[in-house]
Coordinates of C-alpha atoms in Angstrom, one line a residue:
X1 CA 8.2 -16.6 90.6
X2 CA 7.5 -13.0 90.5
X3 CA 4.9 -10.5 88.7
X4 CA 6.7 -8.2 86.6
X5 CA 4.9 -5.3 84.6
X6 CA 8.2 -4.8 82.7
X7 CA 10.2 -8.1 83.2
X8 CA 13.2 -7.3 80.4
X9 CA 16.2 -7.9 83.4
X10 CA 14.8 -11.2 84.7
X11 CA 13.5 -12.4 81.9
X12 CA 16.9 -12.2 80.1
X13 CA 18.4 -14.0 83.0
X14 CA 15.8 -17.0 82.7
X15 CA 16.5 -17.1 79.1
X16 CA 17.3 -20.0 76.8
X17 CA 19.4 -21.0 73.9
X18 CA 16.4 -22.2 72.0
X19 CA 12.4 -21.5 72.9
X20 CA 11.7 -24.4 71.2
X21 CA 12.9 -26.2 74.8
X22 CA 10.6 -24.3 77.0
X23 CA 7.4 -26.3 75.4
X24 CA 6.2 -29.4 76.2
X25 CA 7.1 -32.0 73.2
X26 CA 3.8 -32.4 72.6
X27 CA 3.2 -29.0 71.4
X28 CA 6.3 -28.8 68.5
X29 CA 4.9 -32.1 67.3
X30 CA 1.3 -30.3 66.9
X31 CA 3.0 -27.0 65.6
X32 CA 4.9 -29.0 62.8
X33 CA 1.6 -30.9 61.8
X34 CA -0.3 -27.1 61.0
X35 CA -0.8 -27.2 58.0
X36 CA -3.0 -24.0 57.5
X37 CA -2.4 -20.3 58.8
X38 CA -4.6 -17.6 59.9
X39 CA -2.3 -14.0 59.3
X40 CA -3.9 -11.6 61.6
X41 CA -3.1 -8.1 60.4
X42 CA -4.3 -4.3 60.5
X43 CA -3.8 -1.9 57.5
X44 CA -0.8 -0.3 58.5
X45 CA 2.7 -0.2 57.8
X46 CA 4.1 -2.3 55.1
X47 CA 5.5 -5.1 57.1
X48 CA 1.6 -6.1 57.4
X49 CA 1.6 -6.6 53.6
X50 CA 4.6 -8.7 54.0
X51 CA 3.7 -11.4 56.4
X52 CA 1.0 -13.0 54.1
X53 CA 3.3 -12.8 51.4
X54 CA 5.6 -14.9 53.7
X55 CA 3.0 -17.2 55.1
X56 CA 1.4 -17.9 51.8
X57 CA 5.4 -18.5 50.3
X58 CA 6.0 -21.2 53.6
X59 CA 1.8 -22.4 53.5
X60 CA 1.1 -21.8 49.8
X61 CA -1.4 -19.3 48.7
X62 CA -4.8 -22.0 49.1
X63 CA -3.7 -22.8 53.0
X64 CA -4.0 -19.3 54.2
X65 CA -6.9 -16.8 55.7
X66 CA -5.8 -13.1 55.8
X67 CA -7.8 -11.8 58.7
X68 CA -8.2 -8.0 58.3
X69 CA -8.6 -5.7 61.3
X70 CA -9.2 -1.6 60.8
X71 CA -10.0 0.5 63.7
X72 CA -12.2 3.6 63.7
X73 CA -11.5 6.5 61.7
X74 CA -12.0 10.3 61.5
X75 CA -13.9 10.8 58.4
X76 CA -11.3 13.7 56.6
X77 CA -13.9 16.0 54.9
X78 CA -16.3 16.1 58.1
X79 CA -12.9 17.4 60.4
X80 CA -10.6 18.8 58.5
X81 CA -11.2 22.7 59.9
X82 CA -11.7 21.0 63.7
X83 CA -8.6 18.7 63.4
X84 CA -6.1 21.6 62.3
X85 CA -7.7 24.1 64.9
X86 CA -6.7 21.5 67.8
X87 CA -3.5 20.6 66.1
X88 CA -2.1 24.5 66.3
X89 CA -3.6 24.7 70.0
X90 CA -1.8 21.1 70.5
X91 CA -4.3 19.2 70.6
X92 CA -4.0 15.3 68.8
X93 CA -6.5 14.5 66.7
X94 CA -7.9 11.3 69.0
X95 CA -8.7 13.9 71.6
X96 CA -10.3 17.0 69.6
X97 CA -12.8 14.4 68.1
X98 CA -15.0 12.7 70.5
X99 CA -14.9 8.4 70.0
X100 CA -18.6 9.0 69.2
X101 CA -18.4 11.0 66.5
X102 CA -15.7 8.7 64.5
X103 CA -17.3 7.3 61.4
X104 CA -17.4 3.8 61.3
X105 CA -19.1 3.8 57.5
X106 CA -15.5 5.1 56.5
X107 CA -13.9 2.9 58.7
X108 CA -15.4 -0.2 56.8
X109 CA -14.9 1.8 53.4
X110 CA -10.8 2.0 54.3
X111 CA -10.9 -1.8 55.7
X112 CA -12.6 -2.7 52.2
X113 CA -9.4 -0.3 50.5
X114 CA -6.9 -1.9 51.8
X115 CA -8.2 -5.5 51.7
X116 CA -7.8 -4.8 47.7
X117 CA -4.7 -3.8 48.4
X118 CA -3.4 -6.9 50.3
X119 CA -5.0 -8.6 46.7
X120 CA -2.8 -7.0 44.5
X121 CA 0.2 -7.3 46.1
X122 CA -0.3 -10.8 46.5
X123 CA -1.0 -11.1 42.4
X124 CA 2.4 -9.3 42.1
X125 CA 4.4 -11.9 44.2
X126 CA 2.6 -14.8 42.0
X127 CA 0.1 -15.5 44.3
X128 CA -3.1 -15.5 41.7
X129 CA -5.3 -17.8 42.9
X130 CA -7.5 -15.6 45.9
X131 CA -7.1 -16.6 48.9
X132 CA -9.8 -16.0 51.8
X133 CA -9.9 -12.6 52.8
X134 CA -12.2 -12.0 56.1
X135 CA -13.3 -9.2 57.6
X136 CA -11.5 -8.9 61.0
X137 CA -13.6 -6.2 62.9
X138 CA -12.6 -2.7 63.9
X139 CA -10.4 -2.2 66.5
X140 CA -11.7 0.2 69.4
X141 CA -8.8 2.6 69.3
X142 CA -9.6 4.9 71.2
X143 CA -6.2 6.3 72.8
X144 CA -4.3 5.8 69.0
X145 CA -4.3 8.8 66.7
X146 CA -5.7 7.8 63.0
X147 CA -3.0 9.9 61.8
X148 CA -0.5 6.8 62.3
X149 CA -3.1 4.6 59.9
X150 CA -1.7 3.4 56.7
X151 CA -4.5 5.0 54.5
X152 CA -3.8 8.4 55.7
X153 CA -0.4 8.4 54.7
X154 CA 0.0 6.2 51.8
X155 CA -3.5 7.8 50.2
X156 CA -5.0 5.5 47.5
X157 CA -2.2 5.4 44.6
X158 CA -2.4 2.0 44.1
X159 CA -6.1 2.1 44.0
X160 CA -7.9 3.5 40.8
X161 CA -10.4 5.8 41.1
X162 CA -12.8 3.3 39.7
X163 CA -12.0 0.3 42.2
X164 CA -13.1 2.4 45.0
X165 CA -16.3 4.1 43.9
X166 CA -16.9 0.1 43.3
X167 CA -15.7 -0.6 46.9
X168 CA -17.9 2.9 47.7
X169 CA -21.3 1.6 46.4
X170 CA -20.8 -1.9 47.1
X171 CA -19.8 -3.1 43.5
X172 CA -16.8 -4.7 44.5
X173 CA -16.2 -6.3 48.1
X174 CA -12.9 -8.2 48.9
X175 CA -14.0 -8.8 52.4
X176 CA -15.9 -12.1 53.6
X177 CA -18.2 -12.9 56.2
X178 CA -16.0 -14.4 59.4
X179 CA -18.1 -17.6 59.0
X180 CA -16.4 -18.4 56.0
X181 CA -13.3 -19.3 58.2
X182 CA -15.2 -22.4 59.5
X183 CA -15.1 -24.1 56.0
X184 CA -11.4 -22.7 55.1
X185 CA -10.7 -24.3 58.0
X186 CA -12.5 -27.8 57.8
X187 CA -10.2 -30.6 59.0
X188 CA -7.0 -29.0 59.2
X189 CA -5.0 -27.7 61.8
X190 CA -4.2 -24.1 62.2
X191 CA -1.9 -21.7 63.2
X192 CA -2.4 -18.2 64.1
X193 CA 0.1 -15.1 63.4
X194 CA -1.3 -12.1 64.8
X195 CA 0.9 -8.7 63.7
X196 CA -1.9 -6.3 64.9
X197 CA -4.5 -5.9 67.6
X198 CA -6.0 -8.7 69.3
X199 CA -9.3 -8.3 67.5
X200 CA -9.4 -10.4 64.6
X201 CA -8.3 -13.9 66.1
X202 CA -10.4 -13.3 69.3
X203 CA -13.9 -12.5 67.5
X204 CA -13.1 -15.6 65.2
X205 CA -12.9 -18.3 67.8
X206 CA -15.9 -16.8 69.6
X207 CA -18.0 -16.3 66.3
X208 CA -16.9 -20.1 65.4
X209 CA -16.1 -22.1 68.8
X210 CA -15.9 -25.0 66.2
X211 CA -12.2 -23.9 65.2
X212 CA -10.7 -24.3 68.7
X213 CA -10.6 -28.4 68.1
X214 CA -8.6 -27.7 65.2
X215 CA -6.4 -24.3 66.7
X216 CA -2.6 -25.8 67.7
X217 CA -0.9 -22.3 68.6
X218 CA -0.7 -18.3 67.8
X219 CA 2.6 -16.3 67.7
X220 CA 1.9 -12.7 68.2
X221 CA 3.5 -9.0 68.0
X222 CA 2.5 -8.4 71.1
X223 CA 3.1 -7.0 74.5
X224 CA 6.2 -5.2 75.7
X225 CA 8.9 -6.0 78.8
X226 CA 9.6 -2.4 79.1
X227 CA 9.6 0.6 77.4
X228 CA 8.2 0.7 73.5
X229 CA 10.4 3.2 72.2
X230 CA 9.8 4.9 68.9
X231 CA 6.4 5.0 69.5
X232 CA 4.9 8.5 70.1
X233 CA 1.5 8.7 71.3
X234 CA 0.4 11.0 73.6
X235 CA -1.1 9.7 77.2
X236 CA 1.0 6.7 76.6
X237 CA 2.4 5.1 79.5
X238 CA 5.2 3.1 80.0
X239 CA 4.9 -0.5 78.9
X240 CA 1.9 -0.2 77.3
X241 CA 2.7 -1.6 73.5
X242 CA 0.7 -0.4 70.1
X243 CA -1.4 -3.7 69.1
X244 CA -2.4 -4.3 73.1
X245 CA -3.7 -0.4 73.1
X246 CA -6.1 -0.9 70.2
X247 CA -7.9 -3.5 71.9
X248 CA -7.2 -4.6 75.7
X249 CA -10.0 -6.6 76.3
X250 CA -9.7 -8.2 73.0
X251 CA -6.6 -9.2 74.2
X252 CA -7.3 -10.6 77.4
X253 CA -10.1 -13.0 76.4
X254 CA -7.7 -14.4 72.9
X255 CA -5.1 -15.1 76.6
X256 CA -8.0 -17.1 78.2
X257 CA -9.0 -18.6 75.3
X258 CA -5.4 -20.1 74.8
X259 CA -5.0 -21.5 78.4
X260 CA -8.8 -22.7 78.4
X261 CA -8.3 -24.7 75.0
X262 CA -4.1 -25.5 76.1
X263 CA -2.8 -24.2 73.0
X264 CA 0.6 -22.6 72.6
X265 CA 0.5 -19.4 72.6
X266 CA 3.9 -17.1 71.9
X267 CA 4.4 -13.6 72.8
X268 CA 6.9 -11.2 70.5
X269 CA 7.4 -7.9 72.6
X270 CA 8.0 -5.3 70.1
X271 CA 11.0 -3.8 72.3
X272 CA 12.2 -7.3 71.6
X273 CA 11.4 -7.5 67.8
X274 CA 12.5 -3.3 67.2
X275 CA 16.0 -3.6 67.2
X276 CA 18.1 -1.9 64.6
X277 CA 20.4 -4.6 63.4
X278 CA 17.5 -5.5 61.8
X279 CA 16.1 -2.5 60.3
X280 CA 16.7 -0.2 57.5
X281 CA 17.8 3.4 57.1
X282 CA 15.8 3.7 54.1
X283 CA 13.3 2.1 52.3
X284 CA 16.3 0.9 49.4
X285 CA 18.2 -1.2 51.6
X286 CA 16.2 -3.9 51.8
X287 CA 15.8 -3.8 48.3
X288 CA 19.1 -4.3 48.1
X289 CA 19.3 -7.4 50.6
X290 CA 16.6 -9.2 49.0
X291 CA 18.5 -8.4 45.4
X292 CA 14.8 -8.6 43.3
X293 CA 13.3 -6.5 40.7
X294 CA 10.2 -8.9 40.8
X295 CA 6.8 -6.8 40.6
X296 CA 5.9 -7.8 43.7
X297 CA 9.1 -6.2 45.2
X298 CA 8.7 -3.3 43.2
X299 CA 5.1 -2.3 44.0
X300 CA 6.5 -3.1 48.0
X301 CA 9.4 -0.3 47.3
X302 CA 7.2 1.9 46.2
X303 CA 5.2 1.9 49.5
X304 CA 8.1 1.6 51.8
X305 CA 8.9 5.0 50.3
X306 CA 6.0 6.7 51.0
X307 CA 5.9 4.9 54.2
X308 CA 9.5 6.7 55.2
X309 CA 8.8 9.8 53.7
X310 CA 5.3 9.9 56.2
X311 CA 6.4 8.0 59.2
X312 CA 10.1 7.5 59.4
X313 CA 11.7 10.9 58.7
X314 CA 9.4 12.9 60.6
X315 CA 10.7 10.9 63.5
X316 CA 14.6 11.3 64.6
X317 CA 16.3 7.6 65.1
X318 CA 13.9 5.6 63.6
X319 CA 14.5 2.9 61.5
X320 CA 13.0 1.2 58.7
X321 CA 11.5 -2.1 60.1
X322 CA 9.8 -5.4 59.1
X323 CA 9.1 -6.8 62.1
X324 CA 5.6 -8.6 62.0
X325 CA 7.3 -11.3 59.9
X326 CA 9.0 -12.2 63.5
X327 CA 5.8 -14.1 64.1
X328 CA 6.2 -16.4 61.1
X329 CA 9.9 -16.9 62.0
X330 CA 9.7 -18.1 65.2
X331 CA 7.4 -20.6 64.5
X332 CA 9.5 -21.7 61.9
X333 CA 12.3 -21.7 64.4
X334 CA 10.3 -23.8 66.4
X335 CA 9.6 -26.5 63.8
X336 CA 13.2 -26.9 62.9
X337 CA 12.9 -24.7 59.3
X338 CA 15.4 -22.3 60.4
X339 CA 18.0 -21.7 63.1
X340 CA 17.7 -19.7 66.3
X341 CA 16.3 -16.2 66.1
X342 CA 15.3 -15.4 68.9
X343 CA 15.9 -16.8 73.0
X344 CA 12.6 -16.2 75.4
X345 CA 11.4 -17.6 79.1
X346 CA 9.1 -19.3 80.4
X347 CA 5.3 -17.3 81.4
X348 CA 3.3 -18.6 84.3
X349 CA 0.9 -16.0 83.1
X350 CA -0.3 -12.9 80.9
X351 CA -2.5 -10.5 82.3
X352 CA -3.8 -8.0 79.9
X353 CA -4.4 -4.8 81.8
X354 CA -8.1 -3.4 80.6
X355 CA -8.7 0.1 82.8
X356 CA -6.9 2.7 84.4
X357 CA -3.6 4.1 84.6
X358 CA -2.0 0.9 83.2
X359 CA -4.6 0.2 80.3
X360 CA -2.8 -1.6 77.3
X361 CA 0.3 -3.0 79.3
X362 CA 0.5 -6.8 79.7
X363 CA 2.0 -8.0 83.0
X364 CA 3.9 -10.9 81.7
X365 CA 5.0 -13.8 85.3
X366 CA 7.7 -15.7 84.9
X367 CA 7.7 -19.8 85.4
X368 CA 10.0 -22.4 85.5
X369 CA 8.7 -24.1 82.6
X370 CA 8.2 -25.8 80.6
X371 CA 4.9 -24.1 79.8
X372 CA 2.3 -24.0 76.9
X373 CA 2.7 -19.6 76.9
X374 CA 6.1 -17.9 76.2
X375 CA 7.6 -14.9 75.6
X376 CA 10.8 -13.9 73.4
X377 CA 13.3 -11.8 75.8
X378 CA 16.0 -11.1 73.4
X379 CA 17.0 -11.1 69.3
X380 CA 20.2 -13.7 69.8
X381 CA 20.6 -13.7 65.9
X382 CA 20.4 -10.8 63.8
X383 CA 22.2 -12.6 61.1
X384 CA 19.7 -15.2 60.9
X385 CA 17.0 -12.8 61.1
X386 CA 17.9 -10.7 57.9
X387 CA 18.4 -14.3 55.8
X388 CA 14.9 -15.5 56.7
X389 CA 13.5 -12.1 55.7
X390 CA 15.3 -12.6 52.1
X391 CA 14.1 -15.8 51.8
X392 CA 10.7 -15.1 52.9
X393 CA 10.2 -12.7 50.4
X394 CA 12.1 -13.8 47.3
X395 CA 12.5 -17.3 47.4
X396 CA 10.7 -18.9 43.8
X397 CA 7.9 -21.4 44.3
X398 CA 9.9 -24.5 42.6
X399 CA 12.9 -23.9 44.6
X400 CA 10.9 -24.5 47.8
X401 CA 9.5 -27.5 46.8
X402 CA 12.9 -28.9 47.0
X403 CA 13.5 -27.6 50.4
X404 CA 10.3 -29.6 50.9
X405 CA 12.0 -33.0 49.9
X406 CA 15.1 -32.3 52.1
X407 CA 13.2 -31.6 55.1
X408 CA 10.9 -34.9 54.6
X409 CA 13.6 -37.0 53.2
X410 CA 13.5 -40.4 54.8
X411 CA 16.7 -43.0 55.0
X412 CA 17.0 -46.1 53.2
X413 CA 15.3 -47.8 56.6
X414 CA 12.8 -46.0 56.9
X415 CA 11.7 -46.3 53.0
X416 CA 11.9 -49.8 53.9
X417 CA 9.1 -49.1 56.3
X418 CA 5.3 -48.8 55.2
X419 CA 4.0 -46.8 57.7
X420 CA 6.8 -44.2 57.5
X421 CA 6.4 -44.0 53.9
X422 CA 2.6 -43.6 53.9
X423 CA 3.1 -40.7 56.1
X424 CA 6.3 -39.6 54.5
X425 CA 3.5 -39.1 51.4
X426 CA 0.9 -38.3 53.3
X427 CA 3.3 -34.7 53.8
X428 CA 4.4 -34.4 50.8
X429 CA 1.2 -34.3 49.4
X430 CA -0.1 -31.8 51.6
X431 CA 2.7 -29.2 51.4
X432 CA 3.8 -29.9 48.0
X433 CA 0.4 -29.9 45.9
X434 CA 0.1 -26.0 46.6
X435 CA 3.6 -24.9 45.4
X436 CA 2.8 -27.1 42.5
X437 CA -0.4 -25.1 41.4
X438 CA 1.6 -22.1 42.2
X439 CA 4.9 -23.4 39.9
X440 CA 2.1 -24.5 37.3
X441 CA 0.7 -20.9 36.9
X442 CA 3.8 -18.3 37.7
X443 CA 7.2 -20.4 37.5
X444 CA 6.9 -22.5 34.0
X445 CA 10.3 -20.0 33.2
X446 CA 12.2 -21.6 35.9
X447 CA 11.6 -25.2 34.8
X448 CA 14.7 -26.6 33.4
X449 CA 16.2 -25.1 36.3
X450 CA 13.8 -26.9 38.5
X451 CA 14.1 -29.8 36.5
X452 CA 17.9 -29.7 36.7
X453 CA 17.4 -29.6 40.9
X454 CA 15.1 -32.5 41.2
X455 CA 17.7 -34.8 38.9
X456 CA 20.1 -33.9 41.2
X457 CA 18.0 -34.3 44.3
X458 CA 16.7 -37.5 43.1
X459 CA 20.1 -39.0 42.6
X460 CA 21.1 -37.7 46.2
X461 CA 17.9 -39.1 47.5
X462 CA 16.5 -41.7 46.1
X463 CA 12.6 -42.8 46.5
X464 CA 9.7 -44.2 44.7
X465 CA 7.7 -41.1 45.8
X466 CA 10.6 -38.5 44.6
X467 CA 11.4 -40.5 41.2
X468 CA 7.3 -40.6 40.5
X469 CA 7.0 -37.0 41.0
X470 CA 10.3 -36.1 38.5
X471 CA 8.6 -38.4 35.9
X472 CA 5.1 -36.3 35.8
X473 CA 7.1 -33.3 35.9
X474 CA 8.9 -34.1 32.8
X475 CA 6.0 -35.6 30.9
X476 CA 4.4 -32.1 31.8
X477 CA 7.0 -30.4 30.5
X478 CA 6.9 -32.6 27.0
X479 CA 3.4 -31.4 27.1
X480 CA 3.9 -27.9 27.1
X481 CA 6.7 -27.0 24.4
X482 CA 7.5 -23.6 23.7
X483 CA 7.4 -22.4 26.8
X484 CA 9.7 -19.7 27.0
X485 CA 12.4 -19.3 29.7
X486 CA 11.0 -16.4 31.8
X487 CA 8.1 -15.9 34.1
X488 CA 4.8 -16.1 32.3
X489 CA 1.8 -16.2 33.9
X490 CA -0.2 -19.0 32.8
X491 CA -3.9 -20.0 33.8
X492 CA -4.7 -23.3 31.6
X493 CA -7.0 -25.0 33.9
X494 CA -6.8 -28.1 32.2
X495 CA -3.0 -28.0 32.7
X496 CA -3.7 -26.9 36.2
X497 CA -5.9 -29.9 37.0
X498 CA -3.3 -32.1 35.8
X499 CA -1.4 -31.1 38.7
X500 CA -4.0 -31.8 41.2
X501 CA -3.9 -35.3 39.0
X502 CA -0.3 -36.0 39.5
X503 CA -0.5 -35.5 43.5
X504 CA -3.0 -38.1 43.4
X505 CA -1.9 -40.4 41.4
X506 CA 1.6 -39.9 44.0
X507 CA -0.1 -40.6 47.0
X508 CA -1.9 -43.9 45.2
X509 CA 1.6 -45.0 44.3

């Protein structure tokens, strides 16, 4: 084995055809039973808004716990005159404003912003029902420029002038406390997807040690085997990736934390995850792969635009990318949901460098493996990639629930087996109930389509459990006539409840 602070040649050459073979098979069997997600995000770019959407599409809207992570800002009006002075004479922002004089009030006020805006663009992808959103510190920051931050170049368009002078003087908070994450979590198990600094996760598990016991694994956008390129900062040097620089030591104790407790832990370099057969040349292309005019697409492409007009064409060669949903992709790879993405190695160790010369570069040491930490080396399926993204994003509530059925489908043995049908309900119940409440109050439009996919799953696969569940969803639909064939959004609670009911009454059966 050998220590490499930029491993991209070796690794490649211990790589695999599938990561899912360099864990132990006991970990995949605790991935596959997570059956709640923490999304770990900063305010930036729009891929950030697109990973909940994704994790609350796979998880359903009630099973996840957006963790919100800003870093320290220069307050505009206060430095304006000194910002523009040091930016004729050369000077980046980061370094004409002392870290001590960065406002940390405004900081919090542009955490609080955003956190509103993660809300709304949930709401336009269906999702109505709130789900937690917890305040995930502020990153430290202090080598990244707060001109890259997502407020200073998308502004407040989506945000009324009202909603913030509520978020201003307190009237309206999105945020909760970080102890609320103890009782999201209760009894469940959890995975973590981290798409921004280190931050978040790591003050979580130390503010509520409680969580570890139920903590089986984290997939993160983090680290780097080489060079980060597209990534302009000045002072940077070579290895040192974007979410390890806005908090090192963050990201060394959420390492230790995940070989102390023996959790999985998954590293995405982003040299790995920036490649341009998956990006876009401009913000209209993936518009066009995803082929949806849905709000919550629209409000999206509306940002992406901004987003290019600020941070893409300034800067020659760079691509449109939405590469924090990686996270969520390899761990579906690694549960069997989708195909191969992505091949990795084997670590022996991560060591988060915290000082010096070196300070944000992660020294990644090959094993032999099989090992409980592992990095991706290379994107073997670009293809694959671009499908999961479409599906990520568009794919309807009721349409998933079939997927659901195929992937849990037992054979005529097994059904003839108690104990594999008790747990064969046992996972339906969990995973289907949410996209149920979801289908009850978004997707009523779609239901003679939905109705017409069960039939024909339920002929294909027959079970007690399946046939139960098409007969409540037809009595349902007796009991709501006149519902129109398009999206409505519909929030009869007693209709909702009856949902709820129908799982029950399922998992009784």
């Amino acid at each position: 084995n050998q220590t490499h602070q930029a491993p991209g040649k070796e690794a490649k050459q211990e790589s695999v055809t599938s990561i899912k073979d360099l864990f132990p098979q006991n970990v995949i069997k605790l991935l596959r039973g997570a059956e709640r997600a923490l999304v770990c995000v900063d305010p930036t770019d729009t891929d950030n808004l697109e990973l909940p959407i994704a994790a609350a599409n796979h998880f359903g809207i009630d099973n996840i716990c957006i963790v919100l992570t800003g870093r320290c800002a220069i307050h505009p009006d206060q430095v304006a005159e000194r910002v523009a002075k040091a930016a004729a004479e050369g000077i980046p922002a980061h370094e004409a404003i002392p870290l001590s004089e960065w406002d940390r009030d405004y900081s919090q006020l542009l955490l609080e912003a955003s956190a509103l805006r993660f809300k709304k663009v949930l709401q336009r992808f269906g999702h109505h029902d709130a789900c937690l959103i917890v305040d995930g510190g502020l990153a430290k920051a202090p080598k990244v420029p707060h001109g890259v931050h997502m407020d200073d170049l998308f502004g407040f368009g989506d945000i009324s002038k009202d909603e913030f002078q509520a978020i201003q003087h307190g009237a309206l908070a999105i945020l909760a406390d970080r102890a609320k994450v103890k009782d999201f979590v209760g009894n469940s198990n959890f995975v973590a997807f981290v798409g921004g600094p280190a931050t978040g996760l790591n003050l979580l598990l130390e503010e509520n040690p409680d969580i570890g016991d139920r903590w089986v694994g984290w997939f993160g956008q983090f680290g780097s085997l080489g060079s980060v390129k597209g990534m302009e900062i000045p002072g940077r040097v070579e290895g040192a990736q974007f979410n390890v620089m806005l908090d090192p030591p963050a990201g060394k104790a959420l390492i230790k934390k995940t070989v102390d407790l023996g959790v999985p832990g998954v590293f995405l370099p982003t040299d790995v995850t920036r490649k341009a057969e998956i990006g876009f040349g401009d913000s209209t292309m993936l518009d066009f792969l995803c082929k949806s005019d849905s709000p919550g697409m629209l409000y999206l492409a509306n940002l992406r635009t901004i987003w290019e007009e600020n941070a893409i064409r300034p800067r020659p060669g760079e691509v449109l990318l939405t590469h924090d949903l990686a996270t969520l992709f390899l761990f579906k790879q690694l549960i069997d949901e989708t195909g191969n993405i992505y091949s990795g190695a084997p670590l022996k160790s991560a060591n988060v460098i915290t000082k010096g010369a070196r300070e944000g570069v992660i020294d990644f040491e090959i094993g032999a493996g099989p090992s409980n930490l592992v990095v991706a080396t290379e994107l073997t399926n670009p293809r694959a990639y671009l499908e999961e993204l479409r599906i990520s994003l568009t794919e309807p509530q009721l349409q998933r629930i079939q997927k659901v059925f195929l992937a849990t489908s037992l054979s005529a043995e097994d059904q003839a087996d108690p104990i594999k049908m008790q747990e064969y309900e046992r996972r339906i119940a969990i995973k289907v109930g949410p996209l149920l409440r979801e289908g009850a109050q978004v997707h009523f439009g779609c239901h003679p389509a939905a109705l017409r996919l069960m039939n024909d799953y339920a002929r294909r696969y027959p079970s007690q459990v399946v046939a139960h569940l098409l007969t409540k969803f037809k009595e349902t639909r007796d009991l709501l006539p006149n519902i129109p064939d398009a999206d409505v959004h519909w929030h009869d609670s007693s209709q909702e409840n009856y949902f709820d009911k129908m799982i029950v009454e399922m998992v009784r059966d």
